[in-house]
Amino acid sequence: MNLTRMGRKLSFTAIAAGLALAVLPAVDAGAAPAGSAPAGSAPAGAAPDTTRAAAAGTQIYSGTGWKIDDESGMYSLSGDGTGYTFQFADADAQTKLGAATKQAAAQLTSVTGIKFTVSTTLKPSPENCADQPRHVMTLAVKYRPLDGKKGFSRALQCYNSGDHSAWGGWAFMDTEYWTVPNWFGTDKTVNASKTKNAITHEIGHMVGMDHPNVDLNGDGTVADFECAPTPKNYLPVMCSPNGGYLAAADGGNFTSLDVPGLKQLVANWSLPIPAAEKGLSPATPADGAPRGVAAGSAY
Protein backbone atom coordinates (compact mmCIF):
# COMPACT_ATOMS: atom_id res chain seq x y z
CA MET A 1 0.00 0.00 0.00
CA ASN A 2 1.40 3.36 -0.94
CA LEU A 3 2.16 5.99 1.64
CA THR A 4 -0.25 8.85 1.09
CA ARG A 5 1.54 12.19 1.25
CA MET A 6 -0.57 15.10 2.31
CA GLY A 7 -0.90 18.26 0.38
CA ARG A 8 0.78 21.16 2.17
CA LYS A 9 -0.64 24.62 2.36
CA LEU A 10 1.38 27.55 3.61
CA SER A 11 -0.17 30.55 5.27
CA PHE A 12 1.54 33.87 5.80
CA THR A 13 -0.15 34.44 9.13
CA ALA A 14 -0.16 31.19 11.01
CA ILE A 15 1.24 28.01 9.59
CA ALA A 16 0.15 24.82 11.34
CA ALA A 17 1.82 21.60 10.33
CA GLY A 18 -0.80 18.91 10.77
CA LEU A 19 0.83 15.52 10.91
CA ALA A 20 -1.23 12.48 11.67
CA LEU A 21 -0.53 8.84 12.06
CA ALA A 22 -2.46 5.93 10.59
CA VAL A 23 -2.51 3.23 13.23
CA LEU A 24 -4.63 0.38 11.96
CA PRO A 25 -5.37 -2.81 13.90
CA ALA A 26 -2.25 -4.95 13.85
CA VAL A 27 -2.01 -8.65 13.16
CA ASP A 28 -1.28 -10.92 16.09
CA ALA A 29 2.18 -10.05 17.39
CA GLY A 30 2.95 -13.76 17.52
CA ALA A 31 3.28 -13.76 13.74
CA ALA A 32 6.82 -12.40 14.01
CA PRO A 33 9.56 -12.50 16.67
CA ALA A 34 9.85 -9.48 18.95
CA GLY A 35 12.97 -8.27 17.21
CA SER A 36 11.46 -8.33 13.74
CA ALA A 37 10.12 -5.47 11.68
CA PRO A 38 6.40 -5.70 10.83
CA ALA A 39 5.27 -7.48 7.71
CA GLY A 40 5.69 -5.19 4.75
CA SER A 41 8.47 -3.28 6.50
CA ALA A 42 11.76 -2.19 5.02
CA PRO A 43 14.28 -4.97 4.49
CA ALA A 44 16.94 -5.50 7.11
CA GLY A 45 20.50 -4.43 6.55
CA ALA A 46 22.35 -1.22 5.95
CA ALA A 47 20.35 1.52 4.26
CA PRO A 48 21.88 4.26 2.18
CA ASP A 49 22.53 7.51 4.01
CA THR A 50 19.72 9.88 3.07
CA THR A 51 21.14 12.97 4.74
CA ARG A 52 20.14 15.97 2.66
CA ALA A 53 23.06 17.79 1.11
CA ALA A 54 23.35 21.25 2.59
CA ALA A 55 25.79 24.09 2.37
CA ALA A 56 28.56 23.72 4.90
CA GLY A 57 27.54 25.02 8.31
CA THR A 58 23.80 25.25 7.59
CA GLN A 59 20.83 23.40 9.04
CA ILE A 60 20.27 19.74 8.12
CA TYR A 61 16.80 18.24 7.84
CA SER A 62 17.16 14.52 7.14
CA GLY A 63 19.37 11.49 7.67
CA THR A 64 19.15 7.72 7.74
CA GLY A 65 15.87 6.81 9.44
CA TRP A 66 14.87 10.36 10.40
CA LYS A 67 13.43 13.49 8.86
CA ILE A 68 12.67 16.96 10.22
CA ASP A 69 9.43 18.52 8.97
CA ASP A 70 11.11 21.42 7.18
CA GLU A 71 8.59 21.25 4.34
CA SER A 72 6.00 22.50 6.81
CA GLY A 73 8.30 25.15 8.29
CA MET A 74 9.64 23.28 11.33
CA TYR A 75 13.43 23.63 11.47
CA SER A 76 14.53 23.36 15.08
CA LEU A 77 13.75 23.18 18.77
CA SER A 78 14.08 26.45 20.64
CA GLY A 79 17.32 26.78 22.57
CA ASP A 80 16.28 29.92 24.44
CA GLY A 81 16.19 28.10 27.78
CA THR A 82 12.42 28.20 28.34
CA GLY A 83 11.83 24.50 27.60
CA TYR A 84 8.55 22.88 26.59
CA THR A 85 5.47 21.69 28.49
CA PHE A 86 3.03 18.88 27.76
CA GLN A 87 -0.46 19.25 29.16
CA PHE A 88 -3.67 17.26 28.83
CA ALA A 89 -7.03 18.44 27.57
CA ASP A 90 -8.95 16.64 30.32
CA ALA A 91 -8.76 13.94 32.98
CA ASP A 92 -9.50 11.14 30.49
CA ALA A 93 -6.53 12.14 28.34
CA GLN A 94 -4.33 12.42 31.42
CA THR A 95 -5.28 8.90 32.49
CA LYS A 96 -4.79 7.30 29.10
CA LEU A 97 -1.74 9.25 27.91
CA GLY A 98 0.01 10.33 31.12
CA ALA A 99 2.53 7.52 31.59
CA ALA A 100 3.65 7.45 27.94
CA THR A 101 3.91 11.24 27.83
CA LYS A 102 6.10 11.31 30.94
CA GLN A 103 8.32 8.65 29.40
CA ALA A 104 8.66 10.61 26.16
CA ALA A 105 9.30 13.86 28.03
CA ALA A 106 12.09 12.26 30.05
CA GLN A 107 13.77 10.87 26.93
CA LEU A 108 13.42 14.16 25.05
CA THR A 109 15.02 16.00 27.96
CA SER A 110 17.89 13.50 28.10
CA VAL A 111 18.50 13.45 24.34
CA THR A 112 18.12 17.15 23.57
CA GLY A 113 19.29 18.83 26.77
CA ILE A 114 16.10 20.91 26.63
CA LYS A 115 13.70 20.58 29.55
CA PHE A 116 10.40 18.90 28.70
CA THR A 117 7.92 18.84 31.58
CA VAL A 118 4.47 17.32 32.04
CA SER A 119 1.95 19.66 33.63
CA THR A 120 -0.95 18.70 35.88
CA THR A 121 -3.00 21.49 34.28
CA LEU A 122 -6.05 20.18 32.43
CA LYS A 123 -6.95 22.51 29.59
CA PRO A 124 -7.94 21.85 25.97
CA SER A 125 -6.01 23.45 23.15
CA PRO A 126 -7.59 26.42 21.36
CA GLU A 127 -6.73 24.43 18.20
CA ASN A 128 -5.37 27.57 16.61
CA CYS A 129 -1.66 28.25 16.36
CA ALA A 130 -2.11 31.98 16.86
CA ASP A 131 -3.71 31.26 20.25
CA GLN A 132 -1.77 28.16 21.29
CA PRO A 133 0.43 29.08 24.28
CA ARG A 134 4.11 29.25 23.37
CA HIS A 135 6.01 26.01 24.01
CA VAL A 136 2.87 24.17 25.19
CA MET A 137 1.89 20.88 23.55
CA THR A 138 -1.61 19.65 24.35
CA LEU A 139 -2.67 16.01 24.19
CA ALA A 140 -6.26 14.77 24.00
CA VAL A 141 -8.23 11.64 23.12
CA LYS A 142 -10.99 11.53 20.55
CA TYR A 143 -12.86 8.92 18.54
CA ARG A 144 -11.38 8.74 15.03
CA PRO A 145 -10.04 12.31 15.06
CA LEU A 146 -8.83 12.29 11.44
CA ASP A 147 -12.01 12.74 9.41
CA GLY A 148 -13.61 9.71 11.04
CA LYS A 149 -10.99 7.30 9.70
CA LYS A 150 -10.63 4.08 11.64
CA GLY A 151 -7.45 3.82 13.67
CA PHE A 152 -6.00 7.20 12.75
CA SER A 153 -4.61 9.63 15.31
CA ARG A 154 -3.66 13.20 14.49
CA ALA A 155 -1.17 15.83 15.55
CA LEU A 156 -0.99 19.44 14.44
CA GLN A 157 2.01 21.51 15.34
CA CYS A 158 2.95 25.15 15.19
CA TYR A 159 6.27 26.84 14.54
CA ASN A 160 7.66 30.19 15.58
CA SER A 161 7.15 32.73 12.79
CA GLY A 162 10.42 34.40 13.69
CA ASP A 163 12.92 31.53 13.76
CA HIS A 164 10.98 28.40 12.69
CA SER A 165 11.59 26.61 15.98
CA ALA A 166 8.83 24.45 17.47
CA TRP A 167 6.19 26.69 19.03
CA GLY A 168 3.70 24.15 20.38
CA GLY A 169 0.73 22.19 19.10
CA TRP A 170 -1.97 19.68 19.87
CA ALA A 171 -2.61 16.00 19.24
CA PHE A 172 -5.63 13.72 19.35
CA MET A 173 -5.19 9.99 19.98
CA ASP A 174 -7.88 7.66 18.65
CA THR A 175 -9.86 6.24 21.58
CA GLU A 176 -10.20 2.92 19.78
CA TYR A 177 -6.74 1.96 21.05
CA TRP A 178 -8.33 1.64 24.50
CA THR A 179 -11.98 0.83 23.81
CA VAL A 180 -11.39 -2.02 21.34
CA PRO A 181 -9.75 -5.03 23.03
CA ASN A 182 -6.36 -6.07 21.65
CA TRP A 183 -6.30 -3.23 19.12
CA PHE A 184 -2.65 -3.84 18.20
CA GLY A 185 -2.61 -7.58 18.80
CA THR A 186 -3.34 -10.27 21.38
CA ASP A 187 0.09 -10.15 23.03
CA LYS A 188 -0.48 -7.79 25.97
CA THR A 189 3.12 -6.59 26.11
CA VAL A 190 3.27 -5.81 22.41
CA ASN A 191 -0.17 -4.19 22.49
CA ALA A 192 0.93 -1.90 25.33
CA SER A 193 4.21 -1.04 23.60
CA LYS A 194 2.52 -0.21 20.31
CA THR A 195 0.02 2.02 22.09
CA LYS A 196 2.87 3.94 23.70
CA ASN A 197 4.70 4.08 20.38
CA ALA A 198 1.63 5.68 18.79
CA ILE A 199 1.59 8.39 21.47
CA THR A 200 5.32 9.02 21.10
CA HIS A 201 4.92 9.25 17.31
CA GLU A 202 2.42 12.10 17.64
CA ILE A 203 4.62 13.82 20.22
CA GLY A 204 7.46 13.51 17.73
CA HIS A 205 5.41 15.42 15.16
CA MET A 206 4.75 18.24 17.62
CA VAL A 207 8.45 18.70 18.33
CA GLY A 208 9.22 18.86 14.60
CA MET A 209 9.78 15.35 13.24
CA ASP A 210 8.27 14.01 10.01
CA HIS A 211 7.80 10.51 8.57
CA PRO A 212 11.20 9.22 7.34
CA ASN A 213 9.74 6.88 4.70
CA VAL A 214 11.90 6.63 1.57
CA ASP A 215 12.05 4.46 -1.55
CA LEU A 216 14.56 1.95 -0.18
CA ASN A 217 14.02 -0.74 -2.81
CA GLY A 218 14.12 1.62 -5.77
CA ASP A 219 10.73 0.64 -7.20
CA GLY A 220 9.64 4.25 -7.57
CA THR A 221 7.13 4.10 -4.72
CA VAL A 222 7.47 5.28 -1.13
CA ALA A 223 5.43 2.66 0.69
CA ASP A 224 3.99 2.16 4.15
CA PHE A 225 6.66 0.88 6.56
CA GLU A 226 9.40 1.67 4.01
CA CYS A 227 11.89 3.14 6.45
CA ALA A 228 15.49 2.31 7.27
CA PRO A 229 15.57 -0.29 10.08
CA THR A 230 17.73 -0.28 13.20
CA PRO A 231 20.50 -2.91 13.48
CA LYS A 232 18.01 -5.14 15.31
CA ASN A 233 15.43 -4.62 12.56
CA TYR A 234 13.06 -2.25 14.35
CA LEU A 235 11.59 0.61 12.37
CA PRO A 236 11.83 4.23 13.62
CA VAL A 237 8.92 5.24 15.81
CA MET A 238 8.37 8.11 13.36
CA CYS A 239 7.94 5.72 10.43
CA SER A 240 4.49 5.69 8.82
CA PRO A 241 2.65 3.70 10.02
CA ASN A 242 4.66 3.99 13.18
CA GLY A 243 7.38 1.58 14.17
CA GLY A 244 9.15 1.46 17.51
CA TYR A 245 10.40 -1.04 20.05
CA LEU A 246 8.12 -3.83 21.26
CA ALA A 247 9.67 -4.99 24.54
CA ALA A 248 8.04 -3.78 27.75
CA ALA A 249 11.18 -1.93 28.84
CA ASP A 250 11.59 -0.05 25.54
CA GLY A 251 8.09 0.44 24.13
CA GLY A 252 7.31 4.13 23.77
CA ASN A 253 10.94 5.19 23.34
CA PHE A 254 12.31 6.99 20.32
CA THR A 255 14.58 4.47 18.59
CA SER A 256 18.29 4.70 17.86
CA LEU A 257 17.36 6.05 14.40
CA ASP A 258 14.95 8.71 15.69
CA VAL A 259 17.43 10.09 18.23
CA PRO A 260 19.88 11.66 15.72
CA GLY A 261 16.97 13.60 14.23
CA LEU A 262 16.00 14.94 17.65
CA LYS A 263 19.59 15.99 18.25
CA GLN A 264 19.68 17.72 14.87
CA LEU A 265 16.60 19.75 15.86
CA VAL A 266 18.74 21.14 18.69
CA ALA A 267 21.80 21.70 16.51
CA ASN A 268 19.71 23.53 13.90
CA TRP A 269 18.80 26.22 16.45
CA SER A 270 22.25 27.74 16.17
CA LEU A 271 22.80 27.10 12.45
CA PRO A 272 21.73 29.33 9.54
CA ILE A 273 18.81 28.33 7.33
CA PRO A 274 19.93 27.14 3.88
CA ALA A 275 19.12 29.55 1.07
CA ALA A 276 16.86 26.96 -0.55
CA GLU A 277 14.58 26.97 2.51
CA LYS A 278 14.20 30.72 2.85
CA GLY A 279 11.69 30.95 0.03
CA LEU A 280 9.32 28.77 2.07
CA SER A 281 9.35 31.12 5.05
CA PRO A 282 6.21 33.13 5.82
CA ALA A 283 6.28 36.90 5.86
CA THR A 284 7.26 38.41 9.20
CA PRO A 285 4.18 39.77 11.03
CA ALA A 286 3.77 43.52 10.70
CA ASP A 287 4.43 44.08 14.40
CA GLY A 288 7.61 42.01 14.21
CA ALA A 289 6.52 39.86 17.15
CA PRO A 290 7.06 36.10 16.79
CA ARG A 291 3.89 34.04 16.94
CA GLY A 292 2.66 30.52 16.41
CA VAL A 293 2.31 29.55 12.76
CA ALA A 294 0.55 26.51 11.33
CA ALA A 295 1.93 24.55 8.39
CA GLY A 296 0.01 22.15 6.14
CA SER A 297 -1.48 18.79 7.07
CA ALA A 298 -0.37 15.17 6.79
CA TYR A 299 -1.56 11.71 7.74
XYZ file of N, CA and C in Angstrom, residues 77-232:
468
model
N 14.303 22.977 17.442
C 13.747 23.176 18.774
C 14.357 24.456 19.327
N 13.588 25.191 20.090
C 14.081 26.447 20.643
C 15.140 26.192 21.713
N 16.252 26.892 21.582
C 17.317 26.784 22.568
C 17.400 27.999 23.471
N 16.254 28.688 23.654
C 16.285 29.920 24.445
C 16.204 29.680 25.949
N 16.163 28.420 26.359
C 16.189 28.103 27.780
C 14.834 27.995 28.453
N 13.746 28.239 27.723
C 12.421 28.199 28.342
C 11.829 26.799 28.400
N 12.329 25.875 27.582
C 11.825 24.503 27.597
C 10.431 24.378 27.013
N 9.875 23.174 27.133
C 8.548 22.875 26.589
C 7.716 22.136 27.629
N 6.394 22.304 27.538
C 5.475 21.689 28.494
C 4.405 20.885 27.772
N 4.162 19.670 28.239
C 3.035 18.876 27.765
C 1.903 19.038 28.770
N 0.696 19.231 28.271
C -0.457 19.251 29.160
C -1.585 18.458 28.504
N -2.570 18.093 29.307
C -3.668 17.258 28.826
C -4.956 18.065 28.752
N -5.778 17.712 27.772
C -7.028 18.442 27.567
C -8.022 18.193 28.691
N -7.999 16.986 29.259
C -8.947 16.641 30.322
C -8.418 15.443 31.098
N -9.194 15.025 32.105
C -8.759 13.938 32.977
C -8.653 12.614 32.226
N -9.533 12.382 31.253
C -9.497 11.140 30.485
C -8.188 11.043 29.708
N -7.792 12.128 29.075
C -6.529 12.144 28.339
C -5.354 11.939 29.285
N -5.405 12.561 30.445
C -4.327 12.425 31.420
C -4.185 10.971 31.862
N -5.307 10.303 32.069
C -5.281 8.905 32.492
C -4.724 7.997 31.409
N -5.189 8.182 30.194
C -4.791 7.299 29.096
C -3.374 7.594 28.589
N -2.975 8.848 28.567
C -1.738 9.248 27.913
C -0.623 9.651 28.877
N -0.943 9.784 30.155
C 0.007 10.332 31.119
C 1.324 9.594 31.212
N 1.291 8.285 31.393
C 2.532 7.520 31.586
C 3.430 7.599 30.355
N 2.845 7.415 29.174
C 3.646 7.449 27.943
C 4.210 8.843 27.697
N 3.437 9.869 28.031
C 3.908 11.237 27.835
C 5.077 11.546 28.763
N 4.993 11.105 30.008
C 6.102 11.314 30.941
C 7.359 10.595 30.464
N 7.186 9.408 29.920
C 8.322 8.648 29.399
C 8.966 9.383 28.230
N 8.138 9.878 27.317
C 8.663 10.613 26.163
C 9.333 11.910 26.598
N 8.729 12.599 27.555
C 9.302 13.859 28.032
C 10.673 13.634 28.650
N 10.811 12.557 29.417
C 12.094 12.259 30.051
C 13.155 11.953 28.998
N 12.796 11.182 27.975
C 13.770 10.866 26.933
C 14.129 12.107 26.117
N 13.144 12.927 25.796
C 13.419 14.157 25.053
C 14.372 15.066 25.828
N 14.154 15.179 27.117
C 15.023 16.004 27.958
C 16.449 15.454 27.948
N 16.578 14.132 28.074
C 17.888 13.498 28.102
C 18.620 13.637 26.772
N 17.897 13.442 25.678
C 18.505 13.445 24.344
C 18.853 14.854 23.865
N 17.957 15.808 24.124
C 18.122 17.149 23.570
C 18.801 18.135 24.506
N 18.760 17.866 25.809
C 19.290 18.829 26.772
C 18.329 19.980 27.027
N 17.145 19.904 26.425
C 16.098 20.909 26.629
C 15.069 20.313 27.585
N 14.605 21.089 28.541
C 13.697 20.580 29.551
C 12.274 20.428 29.010
N 11.779 19.197 29.046
C 10.397 18.900 28.696
C 9.692 18.452 29.973
N 8.640 19.160 30.362
C 7.917 18.840 31.579
C 6.488 18.439 31.257
N 5.869 17.728 32.185
C 4.469 17.320 32.043
C 3.663 18.023 33.122
N 2.742 18.848 32.706
C 1.955 19.662 33.626
C 0.738 18.900 34.149
N 0.285 19.267 35.331
C -0.954 18.701 35.878
C -2.167 19.537 35.461
N -1.916 20.635 34.762
C -3.004 21.487 34.284
C -3.830 20.744 33.245
N -5.144 20.798 33.393
C -6.053 20.182 32.430
C -6.749 21.300 31.666
N -6.397 21.429 30.385
C -6.955 22.514 29.590
C -6.871 22.159 28.113
N -7.984 22.178 27.402
C -7.940 21.854 25.974
C -7.208 22.922 25.175
N -6.682 22.507 24.038
C -6.011 23.451 23.155
C -7.039 24.331 22.450
N -6.690 25.582 22.156
C -7.592 26.423 21.364
C -7.667 25.955 19.916
N -6.792 24.995 19.558
C -6.733 24.433 18.195
C -6.542 25.522 17.150
N -5.717 26.476 17.494
C -5.373 27.574 16.611
C -3.965 28.008 16.980
N -3.049 27.953 16.028
C -1.660 28.254 16.360
C -1.462 29.660 16.896
N -2.257 30.600 16.406
C -2.112 31.978 16.857
C -2.458 32.116 18.329
N -3.286 31.198 18.844
C -3.715 31.262 20.246
C -3.094 30.178 21.119
N -2.412 29.215 20.511
C -1.773 28.158 21.287
C -0.644 28.768 22.121
N -0.638 28.517 23.438
C 0.434 29.078 24.280
C 1.808 28.636 23.783
N 2.763 29.543 23.843
C 4.114 29.249 23.372
C 4.748 28.115 24.172
N 5.292 27.153 23.472
C 6.006 26.008 24.015
C 5.105 25.082 24.840
N 3.809 25.089 24.546
C 2.865 24.169 25.186
C 2.332 23.209 24.134
N 2.379 21.922 24.442
C 1.886 20.882 23.547
C 0.776 20.137 24.273
N -0.418 20.178 23.692
C -1.610 19.651 24.353
C -2.001 18.302 23.770
N -2.260 17.340 24.636
C -2.674 16.008 24.189
C -4.097 15.718 24.625
N -4.866 15.093 23.727
C -6.264 14.773 23.995
C -6.592 13.418 23.374
N -7.742 12.880 23.733
C -8.230 11.641 23.117
C -9.567 11.939 22.447
N -9.787 11.278 21.321
C -10.990 11.529 20.546
C -11.254 10.338 19.634
N -12.509 10.025 19.417
C -12.858 8.915 18.542
C -12.596 9.293 17.087
N -11.705 8.553 16.440
C -11.376 8.742 15.031
C -11.210 10.227 14.668
N -10.199 10.863 15.218
C -10.040 12.314 15.055
C -9.662 12.784 13.648
N -9.202 11.876 12.794
C -8.833 12.290 11.441
C -9.962 11.966 10.466
N -10.910 12.873 10.362
C -12.011 12.739 9.409
C -12.772 11.430 9.555
N -12.847 10.927 10.788
C -13.610 9.711 11.042
C -12.953 8.433 10.580
N -11.670 8.492 10.224
C -10.988 7.305 9.703
C -10.581 6.363 10.829
N -10.897 5.112 10.642
C -10.634 4.079 11.637
C -9.149 3.967 11.945
N -8.805 4.055 13.224
C -7.445 3.818 13.668
C -6.462 4.939 13.460
N -6.916 6.095 13.005
C -6.000 7.203 12.753
C -5.987 8.172 13.933
N -4.773 8.548 14.346
C -4.605 9.631 15.306
C -4.085 10.835 14.547
N -4.044 11.977 15.214
C -3.664 13.196 14.488
C -2.924 14.174 15.395
N -1.881 14.769 14.849
C -1.172 15.833 15.553
C -1.050 17.032 14.634
N -1.204 18.202 15.184
C -0.993 19.443 14.439
C -0.037 20.301 15.256
N 1.017 20.757 14.613
C 2.013 21.509 15.337
C 2.183 22.893 14.761
N 2.749 23.753 15.579
C 2.947 25.147 15.193
C 4.434 25.480 15.286
N 4.889 26.388 14.443
C 6.267 26.838 14.538
C 6.323 28.338 14.766
N 7.443 28.781 15.272
C 7.658 30.187 15.576
C 7.874 30.959 14.277
N 7.065 31.974 14.040
C 7.147 32.730 12.789
C 8.461 33.489 12.641
N 9.166 33.663 13.759
C 10.417 34.398 13.693
C 11.615 33.545 13.339
N 11.718 32.339 13.963
C 12.924 31.526 13.760
C 12.642 30.093 13.318
N 11.375 29.742 13.158
C 10.979 28.404 12.694
C 11.298 27.298 13.694
N 11.457 27.643 14.959
C 11.585 26.613 15.982
C 10.187 26.137 16.367
N 10.125 24.982 17.033
C 8.833 24.451 17.469
C 8.179 25.425 18.443
N 6.935 25.765 18.184
C 6.185 26.692 19.028
C 5.319 25.944 20.034
N 4.635 24.916 19.564
C 3.697 24.150 20.383
C 2.798 23.364 19.459
N 1.650 22.918 19.962
C 0.732 22.194 19.103
C -0.262 21.390 19.907
N -0.988 20.529 19.207
C -1.969 19.683 19.872
C -2.092 18.376 19.121
N -2.478 17.319 19.835
C -2.610 15.995 19.240
C -3.834 15.297 19.807
N -4.495 14.535 18.949
C -5.633 13.719 19.348
C -5.292 12.255 19.091
N -5.392 11.423 20.122
C -5.190 9.990 19.976
C -6.545 9.305 19.826
N -6.634 8.384 18.887
C -7.882 7.662 18.647
C -8.232 6.807 19.867
N -9.433 6.978 20.388
C -9.856 6.241 21.581
C -10.005 4.744 21.329
N -10.050 4.345 20.076
C -10.205 2.915 19.776
C -9.052 2.087 20.320
N -7.884 2.699 20.516
C -6.741 1.957 21.051
C -7.046 1.404 22.445
N -7.959 2.059 23.144
C -8.327 1.644 24.501
C -9.696 0.960 24.559
N -10.630 1.370 23.725
C -11.984 0.831 23.807
C -12.166 -0.484 23.059
N -11.317 -0.762 22.081
C -11.386 -2.015 21.340
C -10.328 -2.963 21.897
N -10.722 -4.099 22.447
C -9.748 -5.026 23.033
C -8.692 -5.467 22.014
N -7.466 -5.557 22.464
C -6.364 -6.071 21.646
C -6.238 -5.328 20.315
N -6.321 -4.015 20.361
C -6.299 -3.230 19.123
C -5.064 -3.522 18.274
N -3.896 -3.615 18.932
C -2.650 -3.838 18.199
C -2.201 -5.293 18.202
N -2.984 -6.184 18.767
C -2.607 -7.580 18.804
C -2.930 -8.218 20.142
N -2.926 -9.546 20.183
C -3.335 -10.265 21.383
C -2.240 -10.386 22.433
N -0.997 -10.140 22.052
C 0.088 -10.147 23.028
C 0.002 -8.850 23.841
N -0.242 -8.967 25.134
C -0.475 -7.786 25.966
C 0.729 -6.848 26.004
N 1.919 -7.423 26.060
C 3.122 -6.586 26.112
C 3.282 -5.799 24.824
N 3.131 -6.471 23.702
C 3.273 -5.807 22.408
C 2.161 -4.782 22.208
N 0.953 -5.116 22.616
C -0.167 -4.186 22.486
C 0.107 -2.903 23.271
N 0.624 -3.062 24.494
C 0.932 -1.896 25.326
C 2.061 -1.074 24.719
N 3.084 -1.757 24.195
C 4.212 -1.037 23.601
C 3.780 -0.275 22.359
N 2.963 -0.877 21.531
C 2.520 -0.206 20.307
C 1.604 0.975 20.616
N 0.839 0.875 21.683
C 0.015 2.015 22.090
C 0.907 3.174 22.504
N 1.931 2.887 23.291
C 2.872 3.941 23.700
C 3.642 4.490 22.499
N 4.004 3.617 21.579
C 4.699 4.080 20.378
C 3.842 5.053 19.578
N 2.542 4.786 19.522
C 1.633 5.678 18.792
C 1.602 7.061 19.428
N 1.597 7.111 20.755
C 1.585 8.391 21.466
C 2.903 9.130 21.220
N 4.010 8.408 21.321
C 5.321 9.022 21.098
C 5.449 9.539 19.676
N 4.893 8.814 18.712
C 4.917 9.245 17.310
C 4.273 10.618 17.161
N 3.108 10.812 17.765
C 2.420 12.098 17.645
C 3.175 13.202 18.386
N 3.774 12.863 19.516
C 4.619 13.823 20.220
C 5.796 14.215 19.329
N 6.364 13.233 18.635
C 7.465 13.511 17.729
C 7.085 14.523 16.661
N 5.866 14.432 16.138
C 5.407 15.415 15.161
C 5.359 16.806 15.775
N 4.879 16.914 17.008
C 4.745 18.235 17.620
C 6.099 18.902 17.879
N 7.136 18.097 18.105
C 8.447 18.703 18.334
C 9.193 18.972 17.027
N 8.624 18.509 15.887
C 9.221 18.863 14.603
C 9.669 17.734 13.707
N 9.349 16.480 14.054
C 9.775 15.355 13.242
C 8.702 14.944 12.231
N 9.156 14.447 11.093
C 8.268 14.007 10.015
C 8.458 12.506 9.799
N 7.638 11.918 8.926
C 7.799 10.512 8.565
C 9.075 10.352 7.728
N 9.954 9.403 8.075
C 11.205 9.224 7.335
C 11.114 8.199 6.203
N 9.899 7.867 5.770
C 9.735 6.877 4.703
C 10.463 7.309 3.438
N 11.172 6.375 2.822
C 11.898 6.634 1.573
C 11.788 5.392 0.678
N 12.100 5.562 -0.587
C 12.053 4.462 -1.547
C 13.325 3.625 -1.423
N 13.360 2.736 -0.440
C 14.562 1.951 -0.176
C 14.852 0.921 -1.269
N 13.803 0.335 -1.842
C 14.019 -0.737 -2.811
C 14.073 -0.253 -4.257
N 13.961 1.061 -4.450
C 14.117 1.623 -5.774
C 13.029 1.287 -6.768
N 11.811 0.985 -6.269
C 10.735 0.643 -7.196
C 9.907 1.858 -7.610
N 10.344 3.037 -7.182
C 9.645 4.252 -7.570
C 8.481 4.621 -6.678
N 8.245 3.842 -5.624
C 7.129 4.095 -4.716
C 7.624 4.175 -3.278
N 7.190 5.181 -2.567
C 7.467 5.276 -1.130
C 6.292 4.629 -0.418
N 6.513 3.469 0.152
C 5.427 2.658 0.694
C 5.296 2.761 2.204
N 4.162 2.302 2.714
C 3.988 2.162 4.154
C 5.100 1.267 4.697
N 5.603 1.618 5.858
C 6.659 0.881 6.559
C 8.006 0.924 5.841
N 8.138 1.659 4.741
C 9.403 1.675 4.008
C 10.342 2.713 4.619
N 10.963 2.297 5.708
C 11.893 3.144 6.452
C 13.136 2.327 6.769
N 14.262 2.992 6.894
C 15.495 2.309 7.266
C 15.317 1.654 8.638
N 15.710 0.387 8.796
C 15.572 -0.290 10.083
C 16.794 -0.098 10.973
N 16.614 -0.295 12.260
C 17.729 -0.277 13.198
C 18.535 -1.574 13.001
N 19.723 -1.669 13.604
C 20.503 -2.910 13.482
C 19.748 -4.157 13.929
N 18.806 -3.993 14.854
C 18.013 -5.136 15.312
C 16.680 -5.231 14.579
